[in-house]
Coordinates of C-alpha atoms and ligand atoms in Angstrom, one line a residue:
M1 CA 47.7 -11.6 94.8
R2 CA 47.8 -12.2 91.3
L3 CA 44.8 -14.2 89.5
C4 CA 44.7 -15.8 86.3
R5 CA 42.0 -14.6 83.6
K6 CA 39.6 -17.1 84.6
C7 CA 40.2 -16.5 88.4
F8 CA 39.6 -12.9 87.9
A9 CA 36.5 -13.8 85.6
E10 CA 35.0 -16.1 88.7
S11 CA 35.9 -13.7 91.6
I12 CA 33.8 -11.2 89.8
E13 CA 31.2 -13.3 89.3
E14 CA 31.2 -14.6 92.8
K15 CA 31.6 -10.7 94.0
T16 CA 28.2 -9.8 92.4
R17 CA 26.8 -13.0 93.8
A18 CA 27.4 -12.0 96.8
T19 CA 26.5 -8.6 96.6
I20 CA 22.7 -10.1 95.3
A21 CA 22.6 -12.2 98.2
K22 CA 23.5 -9.2 100.9
Y23 CA 21.0 -6.8 99.7
R24 CA 18.4 -9.5 98.6
M25 CA 18.1 -8.3 95.4
F26 CA 16.3 -11.1 93.6
S27 CA 13.9 -13.6 94.4
H28 CA 14.6 -17.3 92.6
D29 CA 11.9 -16.6 90.2
D30 CA 12.0 -13.2 89.5
R31 CA 12.0 -11.8 85.6
I32 CA 15.1 -9.4 85.3
A33 CA 15.2 -6.9 83.0
V34 CA 18.5 -5.7 82.1
A35 CA 19.4 -2.3 81.1
V36 CA 22.2 -2.8 78.3
S37 CA 23.3 0.5 76.9
G38 CA 26.3 -1.5 75.0
G39 CA 28.9 0.2 77.4
K40 CA 31.4 -2.2 79.5
D41 CA 29.8 -1.9 82.7
S42 CA 26.3 -3.1 81.2
V43 CA 27.4 -5.4 78.8
S44 CA 29.9 -7.1 81.5
L45 CA 27.0 -7.2 84.2
L46 CA 24.7 -8.8 81.4
H47 CA 27.5 -11.6 81.1
V48 CA 27.8 -12.0 85.0
L49 CA 24.0 -12.2 85.6
A50 CA 23.6 -14.8 82.5
K51 CA 26.2 -16.8 84.1
I52 CA 24.8 -16.3 87.8
E53 CA 21.2 -17.0 86.5
E54 CA 22.5 -20.8 85.2
R55 CA 21.4 -21.7 89.0
Y56 CA 18.2 -20.5 88.8
P57 CA 15.8 -22.2 86.2
K58 CA 13.0 -20.3 86.9
A59 CA 14.6 -17.0 87.0
E60 CA 14.5 -15.0 83.6
L61 CA 16.7 -12.3 81.7
V62 CA 15.6 -9.9 79.1
A63 CA 17.7 -7.1 78.1
V64 CA 16.2 -3.9 77.3
T65 CA 18.3 -1.0 75.6
V66 CA 17.0 2.6 75.0
D67 CA 17.7 4.2 71.6
E68 CA 18.0 8.1 72.5
G69 CA 18.4 8.8 69.0
I70 CA 21.9 9.9 68.9
K71 CA 23.3 9.5 65.3
G72 CA 26.7 7.9 65.4
Y73 CA 26.8 7.1 68.2
R74 CA 23.6 4.8 69.5
D75 CA 23.4 3.1 66.7
E76 CA 26.8 1.1 67.4
A77 CA 25.8 0.4 71.0
L78 CA 22.4 -0.9 69.5
R79 CA 24.4 -3.5 67.4
I80 CA 26.8 -4.4 70.4
A81 CA 24.0 -4.8 72.7
A82 CA 22.3 -7.0 70.2
E83 CA 25.5 -8.9 69.6
N84 CA 26.0 -9.9 73.1
C85 CA 22.4 -10.7 73.9
K86 CA 22.2 -13.2 70.6
E87 CA 25.9 -14.6 72.3
L88 CA 24.3 -15.3 75.4
G89 CA 20.5 -16.2 74.2
V90 CA 19.0 -13.5 76.1
E91 CA 15.7 -11.6 74.6
H92 CA 16.6 -8.2 73.7
R93 CA 13.9 -5.3 73.6
I94 CA 14.5 -1.8 72.4
V95 CA 12.6 1.2 73.4
T96 CA 12.9 4.7 71.5
F97 CA 12.9 8.4 72.3
R98 CA 11.2 9.1 69.0
R99 CA 8.3 6.4 69.9
L100 CA 7.7 7.4 73.5
F101 CA 8.4 11.0 73.1
G102 CA 7.8 11.9 69.6
R103 CA 11.4 13.0 69.0
T104 CA 15.1 11.7 68.8
F105 CA 17.4 13.1 71.6
D106 CA 19.6 14.8 68.7
Q107 CA 16.1 16.9 67.9
M108 CA 15.6 17.8 71.3
V109 CA 19.2 19.0 71.7
E110 CA 18.8 21.2 68.5
R111 CA 15.4 22.6 69.7
V112 CA 17.0 23.3 73.4
R113 CA 19.9 24.9 71.5
G114 CA 17.6 27.2 69.8
C115 CA 15.5 28.8 72.7
D116 CA 17.0 29.7 76.1
V117 CA 14.0 28.8 78.3
V118 CA 15.7 25.1 79.4
N119 CA 18.9 25.8 81.4
L120 CA 19.9 22.4 81.6
T121 CA 23.1 20.3 80.3
P122 CA 22.1 17.6 77.7
C123 CA 22.7 14.9 80.2
A124 CA 20.3 16.3 82.7
Y125 CA 17.2 16.3 80.6
C126 CA 18.2 12.5 79.0
G127 CA 19.0 11.4 82.2
V128 CA 15.4 12.2 83.0
L129 CA 14.1 10.8 79.8
R130 CA 16.1 7.6 80.1
R131 CA 15.0 6.7 83.4
K132 CA 11.3 7.0 82.3
A133 CA 12.0 4.9 79.0
L134 CA 13.7 2.2 80.9
N135 CA 10.9 2.0 83.6
A136 CA 8.6 1.7 80.9
A137 CA 10.5 -0.7 79.0
A138 CA 10.9 -2.8 82.2
R139 CA 7.0 -2.8 82.8
N140 CA 6.4 -3.6 79.2
V141 CA 8.5 -6.7 79.5
G142 CA 6.4 -7.8 82.8
A143 CA 9.6 -7.5 84.6
D144 CA 9.5 -7.6 88.5
K145 CA 13.2 -6.0 88.9
L146 CA 15.1 -3.5 86.5
V147 CA 18.9 -3.7 86.8
T148 CA 21.1 -1.1 86.1
G149 CA 25.1 -1.4 85.7
H150 CA 26.1 1.4 87.9
T151 CA 29.5 0.6 89.7
L152 CA 30.9 1.5 92.9
D153 CA 32.4 4.6 90.9
D154 CA 29.2 6.0 89.7
E155 CA 27.3 5.3 93.4
T156 CA 30.3 7.0 95.2
Q157 CA 30.2 10.1 92.2
T158 CA 26.2 10.1 93.0
I159 CA 27.1 10.8 96.6
L160 CA 29.3 13.4 96.2
L161 CA 27.2 15.2 93.7
N162 CA 24.0 14.9 95.9
I163 CA 26.5 16.7 98.9
F164 CA 27.5 19.7 96.2
H165 CA 24.1 20.0 95.5
G166 CA 23.3 20.5 99.1
D167 CA 20.5 17.6 98.5
V168 CA 22.0 15.2 100.8
L169 CA 18.5 13.6 101.6
R170 CA 18.1 12.3 98.3
L171 CA 20.3 9.7 99.1
A172 CA 17.9 8.2 101.1
K173 CA 16.2 6.7 97.6
E174 CA 19.8 6.0 96.1
K175 CA 19.7 2.3 97.4
P176 CA 21.1 -0.8 95.9
V177 CA 17.5 -2.1 95.5
T178 CA 14.5 0.1 95.9
D179 CA 11.5 -0.1 97.6
M180 CA 8.3 -0.9 96.0
V181 CA 6.6 2.5 96.3
H182 CA 4.4 2.6 93.2
A183 CA 2.7 -0.3 91.3
K184 CA 3.9 1.1 88.0
L185 CA 7.5 1.5 89.2
V186 CA 9.9 -1.4 88.7
R187 CA 12.1 -2.0 91.8
R188 CA 15.8 -0.8 90.4
V189 CA 18.7 -3.1 91.8
K190 CA 22.4 -2.1 91.3
P191 CA 24.3 -5.7 91.6
F192 CA 27.9 -3.8 90.4
C193 CA 27.5 -1.0 93.2
E194 CA 30.2 -2.6 95.4
I195 CA 32.3 -3.1 92.5
P196 CA 35.2 -0.7 91.0
E197 CA 34.6 0.3 87.1
R198 CA 38.3 -0.7 86.8
E199 CA 36.7 -4.2 87.6
T200 CA 33.9 -4.7 85.5
A201 CA 36.2 -3.2 82.0
L202 CA 38.8 -5.7 83.1
Y203 CA 36.2 -8.4 83.4
A204 CA 34.9 -7.2 79.9
F205 CA 38.8 -7.8 78.9
V206 CA 39.4 -11.0 80.2
K207 CA 36.2 -12.5 78.8
S208 CA 36.8 -11.0 75.6
V209 CA 32.9 -9.2 75.5
R210 CA 32.4 -6.4 72.9
F211 CA 31.5 -3.0 74.1
Q212 CA 31.2 0.4 73.0
G213 CA 34.2 2.6 73.9
S214 CA 33.6 5.5 72.0
P215 CA 32.0 8.4 74.4
C216 CA 28.3 9.9 74.0
P217 CA 29.1 13.3 71.8
Y218 CA 26.6 15.0 74.5
A219 CA 28.9 13.8 77.4
G220 CA 30.7 15.9 80.0
E221 CA 28.3 16.9 82.9
A222 CA 30.9 18.9 84.4
L223 CA 30.1 18.4 88.3
R224 CA 30.3 14.9 87.9
N225 CA 33.2 15.0 86.0
D226 CA 35.0 16.8 88.9
A227 CA 33.5 14.3 91.2
R228 CA 35.2 11.4 89.4
A229 CA 38.3 13.5 89.3
I230 CA 38.7 14.0 92.7
L231 CA 37.4 10.3 93.7
N232 CA 39.8 8.9 91.1
G233 CA 42.5 10.8 92.7
L234 CA 41.6 9.8 96.2
E235 CA 41.5 6.2 95.2
E236 CA 44.8 6.3 93.9
E237 CA 46.8 8.0 97.2
H238 CA 44.2 5.8 99.3
P239 CA 42.9 2.5 98.0
G240 CA 39.8 1.5 99.3
I241 CA 38.6 5.1 100.0
M242 CA 35.4 5.0 97.7
F243 CA 34.3 2.0 99.3
S244 CA 34.6 3.5 102.5
I245 CA 32.4 6.4 101.5
F246 CA 29.7 4.0 99.8
K247 CA 29.8 2.0 103.5
S248 CA 29.6 5.5 105.2
I249 CA 26.1 6.3 103.5
E250 CA 24.8 2.8 103.6
R251 CA 25.2 3.0 107.6
I252 CA 23.6 6.2 108.1
R253 CA 20.8 5.6 105.3
P254 CA 18.4 4.4 107.9
A255 CA 18.5 7.6 109.3
L256 CA 18.3 9.2 106.1
E257 CA 15.3 7.9 105.0
V258 CA 13.5 8.7 108.4
M259 CA 14.6 12.4 107.8
A260 CA 13.7 12.2 104.1
K261 CA 10.3 13.3 103.9
K262 CA 7.9 10.5 102.9
E263 CA 6.6 11.7 99.5
G264 CA 3.4 9.9 98.5
L265 CA 3.5 9.1 94.6
K266 CA 0.3 9.7 92.8
E267 CA -0.1 9.4 88.5
C268 CA 1.1 12.4 86.2
A269 CA -2.0 14.3 85.1
E270 CA -0.7 14.2 81.4
C271 CA 0.9 10.9 81.2
G272 CA -0.2 8.7 84.0
E273 CA 3.5 8.0 85.3
P274 CA 4.2 7.9 88.8
T275 CA 5.5 11.1 90.3
T276 CA 5.4 13.6 93.1
D277 CA 4.2 16.3 91.7
N278 CA 0.5 16.9 89.3
V279 CA 3.0 16.5 86.4
C280 CA 6.0 14.5 86.5
R281 CA 9.4 15.9 85.5
T282 CA 9.3 14.3 81.9
C283 CA 6.0 16.0 81.1
Q284 CA 7.6 19.1 82.4
M285 CA 10.5 19.0 80.1
R286 CA 8.5 18.2 77.1
K287 CA 6.4 21.1 77.5
Q288 CA 10.0 23.2 77.7
I289 CA 11.5 21.8 75.0
G290 CA 8.1 21.8 72.7
Ligands
SF4_1 FE1 22.5 10.5 77.6 FE2 24.3 12.1 78.7 FE3 24.2 9.2 78.6 FE4 24.5 10.7 76.6 S1 26.1 10.6 78.2 S2 23.3 9.1 76.4 S3 23.4 12.7 77.0 S4 22.9 10.7 79.9
ZN2 ZN1 4.0 12.9 83.0

């Protein structure tokens, strides 16, 4: 069945609303921090949530953007994120790597390239730092939940990656809405987890939403690209297979949660953030990078 632009946009809003209800993602009076990078998924999500929020006058949205300090890339994304927030009347906060960690990401990459101690791709350490920055930003704005634009494609890629890495129990934690495990850790929510990326892109297109199209110059986590190619190929041949993979993990998640060691969280001896070790991964990485 073909849908007109308006009906297609409404169908995405309705699907998102249904996902939110199914996983009980929010309370009616939540202050919700939306991680807006400026890319199509996060910007579409902001528009969808702004629409849904109209029915919940006690709920509040605040957009948070991480400025890693990636020259020629993040500057444009920041502008686009700000424009979308202004259009929707959503408060916008920016948190920078330079302020949080003392250096821009470009400077960190430069240092890592100059030494052979850190054997990680830029995305591997950027991911850890971004996660920490987003949590800090959400906490600073007093958010009850931190929402990210992970789509069905992202979720199934992560499933495959964890299997490739032999780390399947990690999936116990990758839930559509995380548990409250520590007072300093804002619960993370993924309202697009059942929506394919091509639909979030089409939503942005039909709503004439501006988003950043150019990729990050450091993007290219080899294994994730392989997982994406495998899944896209399978989906092309067998439509709906990504959703089946996602649902399979949802079905066995309770068993995974029982099997996964219940790790008690403590506070990092150096920065005070929640961690399972004495010193969190961010602080360990910062020491390595120097
Ligand atoms: Fe960071 Fe990688 Fe994302 Fe670039 S693509 S912002 S390096 S995680
Ligand atoms: Zn730390």
